[in-house]
Short mmCIF file of C-alpha atoms in Angstrom, two decimals:
data_model
loop_
_atom_site.label_atom_id
_atom_site.label_comp_id
_atom_site.label_asym_id
_atom_site.label_seq_id
_atom_site.Cartn_x
_atom_site.Cartn_y
_atom_site.Cartn_z
CA MET A 1 114.86 143.79 142.34
CA GLU A 2 115.91 143.24 138.64
CA LEU A 3 118.10 140.42 139.33
CA PHE A 4 114.55 138.95 140.77
CA VAL A 5 112.72 139.15 137.88
CA ARG A 6 115.44 138.15 135.41
CA LYS A 7 116.11 135.01 137.45
CA LEU A 8 111.76 134.70 137.81
CA HIS A 9 111.54 134.86 133.63
CA ALA A 10 114.59 132.05 133.77
CA GLN A 11 112.54 129.66 136.02
CA GLN A 12 109.73 130.39 134.02
CA ARG A 13 111.09 129.68 130.72
CA GLN A 14 112.92 126.36 132.41
CA LEU A 15 109.39 125.41 133.75
CA GLU A 16 108.03 126.13 130.39
CA ALA A 17 110.58 123.71 128.42
CA LEU A 18 110.05 120.86 130.77
CA GLU A 19 105.83 120.93 130.27
CA TYR A 20 106.42 120.89 126.55
CA THR A 21 108.80 117.76 127.23
CA VAL A 22 106.06 116.35 129.60
CA ILE A 23 103.53 116.65 126.94
CA GLN A 24 105.48 115.25 124.12
CA GLN A 25 106.56 112.78 125.60
CA GLY A 26 102.97 111.45 127.22
CA ASP A 27 101.90 112.15 123.53
CA ARG A 28 104.28 109.52 122.49
CA VAL A 29 103.71 106.88 125.18
CA VAL A 30 100.02 106.88 124.18
CA HIS A 31 100.93 106.43 120.82
CA PHE A 32 103.15 103.66 121.13
CA LEU A 33 99.77 101.82 123.57
CA SER A 34 97.29 102.82 120.82
CA THR A 35 99.62 101.23 118.21
CA ALA A 36 100.57 98.08 120.41
CA LEU A 37 96.60 97.24 121.52
CA ARG A 38 95.73 98.17 117.69
CA GLU A 39 97.75 95.56 116.54
CA GLY A 40 98.42 93.01 119.37
CA PRO A 41 100.08 89.40 118.81
CA HIS A 42 97.48 88.31 115.76
CA GLU A 43 99.95 90.37 114.00
CA ARG A 44 102.94 88.04 114.21
CA VAL A 45 100.24 85.20 112.85
CA ARG A 46 101.37 84.27 109.22
CA ASP A 47 98.28 82.37 108.20
CA LYS A 48 94.94 84.58 107.10
CA GLN A 49 92.72 82.66 108.42
CA ILE A 50 94.47 81.91 111.77
CA ARG A 51 95.60 84.85 112.42
CA ALA A 52 92.08 86.20 111.95
CA LEU A 53 90.46 84.09 114.53
CA TRP A 54 93.48 84.95 116.75
CA LYS A 55 92.47 89.09 116.61
CA GLU A 56 88.58 87.54 117.02
CA MET A 57 89.86 85.80 120.12
CA SER A 58 91.67 87.90 121.41
CA TRP A 59 94.27 85.77 122.48
CA ARG A 60 97.89 86.83 123.69
CA LEU A 61 101.22 85.27 122.96
CA SER A 62 99.93 81.52 123.65
CA VAL A 63 96.54 79.89 124.47
CA PRO A 64 95.74 77.02 125.37
CA ALA A 65 95.90 73.79 123.51
CA ARG A 66 92.38 72.45 123.66
CA GLU A 67 90.69 75.52 123.90
CA PHE A 68 92.34 76.57 120.35
CA VAL A 69 91.63 73.09 118.70
CA LEU A 70 88.09 74.00 119.15
CA ASN A 71 87.79 77.43 118.30
CA LEU A 72 89.83 76.77 115.03
CA HIS A 73 86.98 73.73 114.38
CA ASP A 74 83.51 76.68 115.56
CA TYR A 75 85.84 79.35 113.00
CA TYR A 76 85.76 77.31 110.24
CA LYS A 77 81.69 75.89 110.70
CA ALA A 78 80.98 79.71 110.50
CA GLN A 79 83.09 80.47 107.57
CA TYR A 80 81.23 77.28 105.84
CA HIS A 81 77.96 78.16 106.72
CA GLU A 82 78.05 81.75 106.18
CA ALA A 83 75.23 82.63 103.66
CA SER A 84 75.06 85.59 103.54
CA GLU A 85 76.52 87.34 100.37
CA VAL A 86 73.85 85.13 98.23
CA GLU A 87 70.83 85.84 100.71
CA ASP A 88 71.84 89.20 99.82
CA TYR A 89 72.12 88.68 96.35
CA SER A 90 68.75 87.18 96.13
CA ARG A 91 66.59 90.00 97.95
CA PRO A 92 65.30 92.72 95.83
CA PRO A 93 66.74 95.79 96.67
CA SER A 94 65.76 98.72 99.18
CA ASN A 95 65.53 102.30 98.34
CA GLY A 96 68.03 103.32 100.10
CA ASP A 97 70.88 100.58 98.73
CA ILE A 98 73.02 101.71 95.94
CA ALA A 99 72.57 100.08 93.10
CA VAL A 100 75.29 97.24 92.32
CA ASP A 101 76.06 95.87 88.96
CA PRO A 102 73.78 92.06 89.40
CA ARG A 103 76.48 90.39 87.57
CA THR A 104 79.06 91.88 89.58
CA ALA A 105 77.27 90.75 93.22
CA LEU A 106 76.75 87.39 91.66
CA LYS A 107 80.26 86.80 91.28
CA ASN A 108 81.30 87.60 94.44
CA ALA A 109 78.56 85.42 96.20
CA ILE A 110 79.57 82.85 93.92
CA SER A 111 83.51 83.41 94.67
CA SER A 112 82.63 83.34 98.73
CA ALA A 113 80.80 80.57 98.38
CA LYS A 114 83.98 78.43 96.62
CA ALA A 115 86.40 79.74 99.60
CA ARG A 116 84.00 78.18 102.11
CA THR A 117 83.40 74.76 99.71
CA GLU A 118 87.01 74.58 99.50
CA ALA A 119 87.52 75.03 103.52
CA LYS A 120 84.91 72.45 103.94
CA TRP A 121 87.47 69.72 104.11
CA ALA A 122 88.86 70.62 107.05
CA LEU A 123 85.33 70.54 109.34
CA LYS A 124 85.78 66.81 108.38
CA LEU A 125 89.02 67.02 110.52
CA LEU A 126 88.58 69.16 113.00
CA THR A 127 86.54 66.23 114.88
CA PHE A 128 86.44 64.92 118.58
CA GLN A 129 88.45 62.33 117.41
CA ASN A 130 90.86 64.10 115.89
CA ILE A 131 91.61 66.69 118.75
CA PRO A 132 94.13 64.53 120.09
CA LYS A 133 95.84 64.45 116.71
CA ILE A 134 95.47 68.03 116.25
CA LEU A 135 97.04 69.03 119.47
CA GLU A 136 99.94 66.72 118.96
CA VAL A 137 100.81 69.00 115.88
CA PHE A 138 99.96 72.45 116.94
CA ASP A 139 101.32 71.88 120.50
CA GLY A 140 104.97 70.78 119.57
CA ASP A 141 106.21 70.75 123.18
CA ALA A 142 103.03 69.23 124.49
CA SER A 143 103.01 71.89 127.07
CA GLY A 144 99.47 72.60 126.78
CA LEU A 145 99.57 75.60 125.19
CA ILE A 146 99.52 76.90 121.51
CA SER A 147 102.28 80.01 120.97
CA VAL A 148 102.19 82.00 118.10
CA TRP A 149 105.11 80.55 116.87
CA GLU A 150 103.92 76.81 117.12
CA VAL A 151 101.04 77.92 114.58
CA ASN A 152 103.97 79.84 112.54
CA GLU A 153 105.56 76.53 112.59
CA VAL A 154 103.07 73.91 111.34
CA THR A 155 101.14 76.43 109.14
CA SER A 156 104.73 76.94 107.13
CA ALA A 157 104.61 73.59 106.45
CA MET A 158 101.39 73.82 104.10
CA PRO A 159 101.67 73.82 100.37
CA GLU A 160 100.80 76.86 99.09
CA GLY A 161 97.47 78.16 98.29
CA TRP A 162 96.12 75.48 101.64
CA THR A 163 93.32 76.26 103.88
#
């Protein structure tokens, strides 16, 4: 009987060790998947603005070329027409708002407006007439899909500081 009890305890220790290993591996898989889902392919896009668009649209490694160009136009249009900072500056603070230095608020609103104005030139070029030309630039292999690699190739050719 004593031999049986020793073997039973040894078997229980092995099962507990196996249970610990399974739990540990499960935690690693969950951590890896949650990290991969949080990061996503948009992290591979080098250009800050296109990365934001890629993330917002939840695109994978490639996107239909026409969809990319149309959404790029919409993205720049939304950036240009966003005037909430100026509206926030001009409205009086409510009771629950934290007091912000008016100079700082105005400075932030103006710098944001300048950034939108700098991107305004892109809207003039992102038109339906220019879609074939833009597609040709981004879709170098004429596959009908624009990949992260192709976007990085185009944006890396831009001069420093361009939008």
